[in-house]
mmCIF file of C-alpha atoms in Angstrom:
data_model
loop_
_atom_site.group_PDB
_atom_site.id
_atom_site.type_symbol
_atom_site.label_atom_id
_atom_site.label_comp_id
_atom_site.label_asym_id
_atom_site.label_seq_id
_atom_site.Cartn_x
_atom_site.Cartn_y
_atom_site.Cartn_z
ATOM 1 C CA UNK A 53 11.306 -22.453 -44.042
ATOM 2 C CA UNK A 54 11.263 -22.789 -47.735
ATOM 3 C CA UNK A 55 11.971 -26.203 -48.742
ATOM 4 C CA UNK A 56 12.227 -26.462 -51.956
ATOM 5 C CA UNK A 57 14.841 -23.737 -52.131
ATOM 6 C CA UNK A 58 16.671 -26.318 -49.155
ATOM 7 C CA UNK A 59 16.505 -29.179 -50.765
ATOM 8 C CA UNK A 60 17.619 -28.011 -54.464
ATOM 9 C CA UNK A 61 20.574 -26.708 -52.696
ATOM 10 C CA UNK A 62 20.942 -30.210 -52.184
ATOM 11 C CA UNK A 63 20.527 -31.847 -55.098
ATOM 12 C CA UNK A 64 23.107 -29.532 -56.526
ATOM 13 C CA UNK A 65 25.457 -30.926 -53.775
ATOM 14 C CA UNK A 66 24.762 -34.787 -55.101
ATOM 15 C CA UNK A 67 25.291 -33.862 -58.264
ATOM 16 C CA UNK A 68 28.856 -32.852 -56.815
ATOM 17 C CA UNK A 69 28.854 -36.360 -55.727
ATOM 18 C CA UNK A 70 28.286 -37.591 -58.973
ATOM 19 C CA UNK A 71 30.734 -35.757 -60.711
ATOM 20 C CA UNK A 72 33.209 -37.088 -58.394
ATOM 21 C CA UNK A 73 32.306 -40.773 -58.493
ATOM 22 C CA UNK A 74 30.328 -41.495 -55.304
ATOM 23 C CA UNK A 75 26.736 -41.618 -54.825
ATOM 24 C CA UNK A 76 24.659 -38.505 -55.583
ATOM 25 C CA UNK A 77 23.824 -37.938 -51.960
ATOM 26 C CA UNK A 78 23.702 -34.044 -50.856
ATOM 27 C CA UNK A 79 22.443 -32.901 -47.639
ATOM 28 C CA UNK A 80 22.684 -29.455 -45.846
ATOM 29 C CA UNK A 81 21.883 -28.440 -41.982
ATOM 30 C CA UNK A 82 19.679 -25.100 -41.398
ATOM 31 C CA UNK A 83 19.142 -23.173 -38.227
ATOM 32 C CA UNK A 84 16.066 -22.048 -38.020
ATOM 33 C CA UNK A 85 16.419 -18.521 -39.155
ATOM 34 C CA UNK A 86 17.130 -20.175 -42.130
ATOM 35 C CA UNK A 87 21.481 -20.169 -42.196
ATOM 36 C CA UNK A 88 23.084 -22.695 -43.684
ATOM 37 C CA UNK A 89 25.232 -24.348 -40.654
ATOM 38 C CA UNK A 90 26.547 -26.994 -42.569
ATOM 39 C CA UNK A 91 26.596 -28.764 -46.184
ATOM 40 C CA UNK A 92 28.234 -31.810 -47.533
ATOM 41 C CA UNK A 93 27.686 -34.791 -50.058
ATOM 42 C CA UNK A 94 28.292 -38.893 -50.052
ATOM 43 C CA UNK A 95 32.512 -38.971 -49.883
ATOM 44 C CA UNK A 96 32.392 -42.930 -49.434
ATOM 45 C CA UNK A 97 34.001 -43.679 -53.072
ATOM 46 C CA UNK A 98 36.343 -40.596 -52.769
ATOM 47 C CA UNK A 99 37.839 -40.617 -49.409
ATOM 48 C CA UNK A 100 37.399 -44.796 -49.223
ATOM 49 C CA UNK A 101 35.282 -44.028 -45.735
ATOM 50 C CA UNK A 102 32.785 -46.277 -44.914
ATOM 51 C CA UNK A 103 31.024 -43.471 -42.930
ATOM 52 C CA UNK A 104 31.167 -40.256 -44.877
ATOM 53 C CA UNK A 105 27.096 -40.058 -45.851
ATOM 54 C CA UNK A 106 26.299 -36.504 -46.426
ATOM 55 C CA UNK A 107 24.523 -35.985 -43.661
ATOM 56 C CA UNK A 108 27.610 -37.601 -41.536
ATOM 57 C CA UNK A 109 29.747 -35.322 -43.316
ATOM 58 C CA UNK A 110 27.569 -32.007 -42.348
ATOM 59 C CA UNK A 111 27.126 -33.408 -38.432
ATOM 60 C CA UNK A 112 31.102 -33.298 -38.569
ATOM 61 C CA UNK A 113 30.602 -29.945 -39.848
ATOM 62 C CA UNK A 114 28.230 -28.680 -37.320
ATOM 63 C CA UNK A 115 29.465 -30.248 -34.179
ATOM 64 C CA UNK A 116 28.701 -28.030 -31.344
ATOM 65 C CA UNK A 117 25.709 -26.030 -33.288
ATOM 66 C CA UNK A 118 23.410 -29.575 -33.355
ATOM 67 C CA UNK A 119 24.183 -31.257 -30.174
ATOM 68 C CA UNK A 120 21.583 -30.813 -27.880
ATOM 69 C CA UNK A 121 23.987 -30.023 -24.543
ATOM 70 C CA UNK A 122 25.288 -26.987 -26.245
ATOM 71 C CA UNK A 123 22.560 -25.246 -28.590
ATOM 72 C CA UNK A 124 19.128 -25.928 -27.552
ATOM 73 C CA UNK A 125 17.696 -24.479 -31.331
ATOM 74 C CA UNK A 126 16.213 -27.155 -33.510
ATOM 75 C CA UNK A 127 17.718 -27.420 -36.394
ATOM 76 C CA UNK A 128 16.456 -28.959 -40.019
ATOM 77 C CA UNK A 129 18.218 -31.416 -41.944
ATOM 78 C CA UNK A 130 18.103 -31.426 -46.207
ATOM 79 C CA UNK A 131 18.840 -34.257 -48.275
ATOM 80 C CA UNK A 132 18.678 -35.333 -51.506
ATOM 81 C CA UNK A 133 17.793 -39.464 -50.433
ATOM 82 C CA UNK A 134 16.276 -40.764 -47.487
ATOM 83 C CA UNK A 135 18.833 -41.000 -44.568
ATOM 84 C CA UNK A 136 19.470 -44.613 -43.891
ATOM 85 C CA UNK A 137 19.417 -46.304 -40.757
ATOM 86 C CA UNK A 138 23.029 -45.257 -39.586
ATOM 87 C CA UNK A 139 22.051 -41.458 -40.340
ATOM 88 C CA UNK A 140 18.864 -41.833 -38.739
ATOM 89 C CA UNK A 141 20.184 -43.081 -35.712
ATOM 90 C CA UNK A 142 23.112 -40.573 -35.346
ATOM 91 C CA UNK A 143 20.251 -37.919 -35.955
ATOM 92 C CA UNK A 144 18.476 -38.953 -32.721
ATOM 93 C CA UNK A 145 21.453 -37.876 -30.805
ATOM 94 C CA UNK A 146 21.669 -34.107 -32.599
ATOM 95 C CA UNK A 147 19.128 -31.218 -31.618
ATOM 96 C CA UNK A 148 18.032 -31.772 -35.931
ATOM 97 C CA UNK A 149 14.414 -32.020 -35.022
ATOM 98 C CA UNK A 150 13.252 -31.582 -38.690
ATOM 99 C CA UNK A 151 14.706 -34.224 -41.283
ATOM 100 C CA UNK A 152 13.154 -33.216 -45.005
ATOM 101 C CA UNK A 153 14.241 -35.313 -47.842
ATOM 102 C CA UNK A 154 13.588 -35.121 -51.928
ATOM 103 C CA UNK A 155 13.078 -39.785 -52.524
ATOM 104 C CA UNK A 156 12.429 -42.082 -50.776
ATOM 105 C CA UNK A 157 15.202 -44.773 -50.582
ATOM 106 C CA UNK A 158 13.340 -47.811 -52.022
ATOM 107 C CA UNK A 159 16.719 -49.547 -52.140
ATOM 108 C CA UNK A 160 17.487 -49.558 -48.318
ATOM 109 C CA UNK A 161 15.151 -47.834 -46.855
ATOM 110 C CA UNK A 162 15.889 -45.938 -43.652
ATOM 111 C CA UNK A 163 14.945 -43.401 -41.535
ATOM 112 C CA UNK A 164 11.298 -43.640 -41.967
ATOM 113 C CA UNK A 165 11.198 -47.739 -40.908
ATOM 114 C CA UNK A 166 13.826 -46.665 -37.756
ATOM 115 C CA UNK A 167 11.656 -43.897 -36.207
ATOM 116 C CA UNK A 168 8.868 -46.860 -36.500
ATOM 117 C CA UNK A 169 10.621 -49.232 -34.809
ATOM 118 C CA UNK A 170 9.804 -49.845 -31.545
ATOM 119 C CA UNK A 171 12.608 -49.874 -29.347
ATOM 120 C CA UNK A 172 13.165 -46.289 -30.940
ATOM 121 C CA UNK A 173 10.200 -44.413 -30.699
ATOM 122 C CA UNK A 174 11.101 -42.685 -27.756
ATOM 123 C CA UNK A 175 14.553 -41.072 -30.052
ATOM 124 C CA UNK A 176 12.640 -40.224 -32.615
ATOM 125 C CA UNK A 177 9.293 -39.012 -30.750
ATOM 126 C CA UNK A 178 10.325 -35.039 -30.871
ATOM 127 C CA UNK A 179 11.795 -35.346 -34.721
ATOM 128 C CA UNK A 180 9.169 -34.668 -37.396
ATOM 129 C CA UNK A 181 10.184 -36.483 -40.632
ATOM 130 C CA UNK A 182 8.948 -35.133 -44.132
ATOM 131 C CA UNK A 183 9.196 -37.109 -47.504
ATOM 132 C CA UNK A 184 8.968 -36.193 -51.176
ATOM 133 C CA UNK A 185 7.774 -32.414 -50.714
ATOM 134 C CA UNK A 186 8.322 -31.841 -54.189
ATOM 135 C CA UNK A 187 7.485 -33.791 -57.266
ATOM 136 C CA UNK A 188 10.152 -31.886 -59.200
ATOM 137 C CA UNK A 189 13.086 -32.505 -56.589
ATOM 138 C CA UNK A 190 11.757 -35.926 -56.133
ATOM 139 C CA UNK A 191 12.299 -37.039 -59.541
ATOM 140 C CA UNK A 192 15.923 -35.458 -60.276
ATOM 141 C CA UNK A 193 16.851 -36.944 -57.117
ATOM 142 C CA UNK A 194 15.656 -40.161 -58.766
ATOM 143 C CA UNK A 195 17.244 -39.986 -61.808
ATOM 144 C CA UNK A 196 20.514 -38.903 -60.451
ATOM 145 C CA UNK A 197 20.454 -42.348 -58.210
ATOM 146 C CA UNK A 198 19.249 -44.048 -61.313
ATOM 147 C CA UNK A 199 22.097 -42.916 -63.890
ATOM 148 C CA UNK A 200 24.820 -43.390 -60.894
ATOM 149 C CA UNK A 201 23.923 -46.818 -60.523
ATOM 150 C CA UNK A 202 23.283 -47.796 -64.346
ATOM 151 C CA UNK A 203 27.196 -45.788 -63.890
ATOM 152 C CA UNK A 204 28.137 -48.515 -61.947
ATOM 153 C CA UNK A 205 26.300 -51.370 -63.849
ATOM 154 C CA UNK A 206 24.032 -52.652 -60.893
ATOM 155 C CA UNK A 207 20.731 -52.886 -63.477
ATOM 156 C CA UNK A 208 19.153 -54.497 -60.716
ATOM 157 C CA UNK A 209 19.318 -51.400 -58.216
ATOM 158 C CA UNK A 210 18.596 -48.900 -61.099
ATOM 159 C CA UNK A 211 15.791 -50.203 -62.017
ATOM 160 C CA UNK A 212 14.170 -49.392 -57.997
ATOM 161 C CA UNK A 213 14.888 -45.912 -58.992
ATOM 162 C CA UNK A 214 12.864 -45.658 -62.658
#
């Protein structure tokens, strides 16, 4: 699986975001002969839904093709930003065994910090996480969070992404 090619698919997605006011997030689901299943960005600010991450917006998408009782394939989740806790934890219930993301959310955190926690090691013990495959990707990534929230003036919360 190429995953540079994955994930710059979905930094064009948060850039979609962007444009439309919410938070650069892009993320795309991949079987594992490589089709695109699903694809979606952040729709918080546009829709006013609390829950529409990107990758909540691509598990709508999917439905059937990631949940384990129906389609046994793994299947590999892109995204622009580390998931955060809420996507992490919806992830455990999904046959995504592969979660690959462009930076590291040193705002929130997330996924990373759930699949250590304790009472959740046994959710996450079959999903391989990968962070920051690519300094290129990482750094767009980075300055797309960085100009959305200078955007919004929250200098404080920029500055974690310079």
């Amino acid at each position: 699986m190429d995953n540079t090619y994955y994930l710059k698919k979905a930094i064009e997605l948060a850039k979609t975001s962007f444009d439309k006011g919410s938070v650069p997030i892009g993320a795309l689901i991949v079987d594992i002969r490589g089709n695109i299943l699903a694809q979606g960005f952040n729709e918080i600010k546009i829709n006013n839904d609390p829950t529409a991450h990107g990758e909540v917006v691509c598990m709508r998408q999917a439905k059937e093709k990631i949940l384990a009782k129906f389609n046994q394939e793994p299947t590999f989740l892109y995204t622009s930003l580390e998931p955060c806790f809420a996507c992490g934890f919806f992830i455990t219930r999904t046959n995504i065994k592969n979660v690959i993301w462009a930076l590291n959310d040193p705002y929130k955190g997330g996924i990373d910090y759930l699949k250590n926690t304790e009472k959740l090691k046994d959710d996450f013990k079959d999903i391989s996480l990968v962070s920051e495959p690519n300094l290129e990707i990482k750094n767009i990534s980075k300055e797309l969070m960085k100009k959305y929230y200078l955007k919004k003036g929250d200098l404080k919360v920029a500055e974690l992404f310079s």
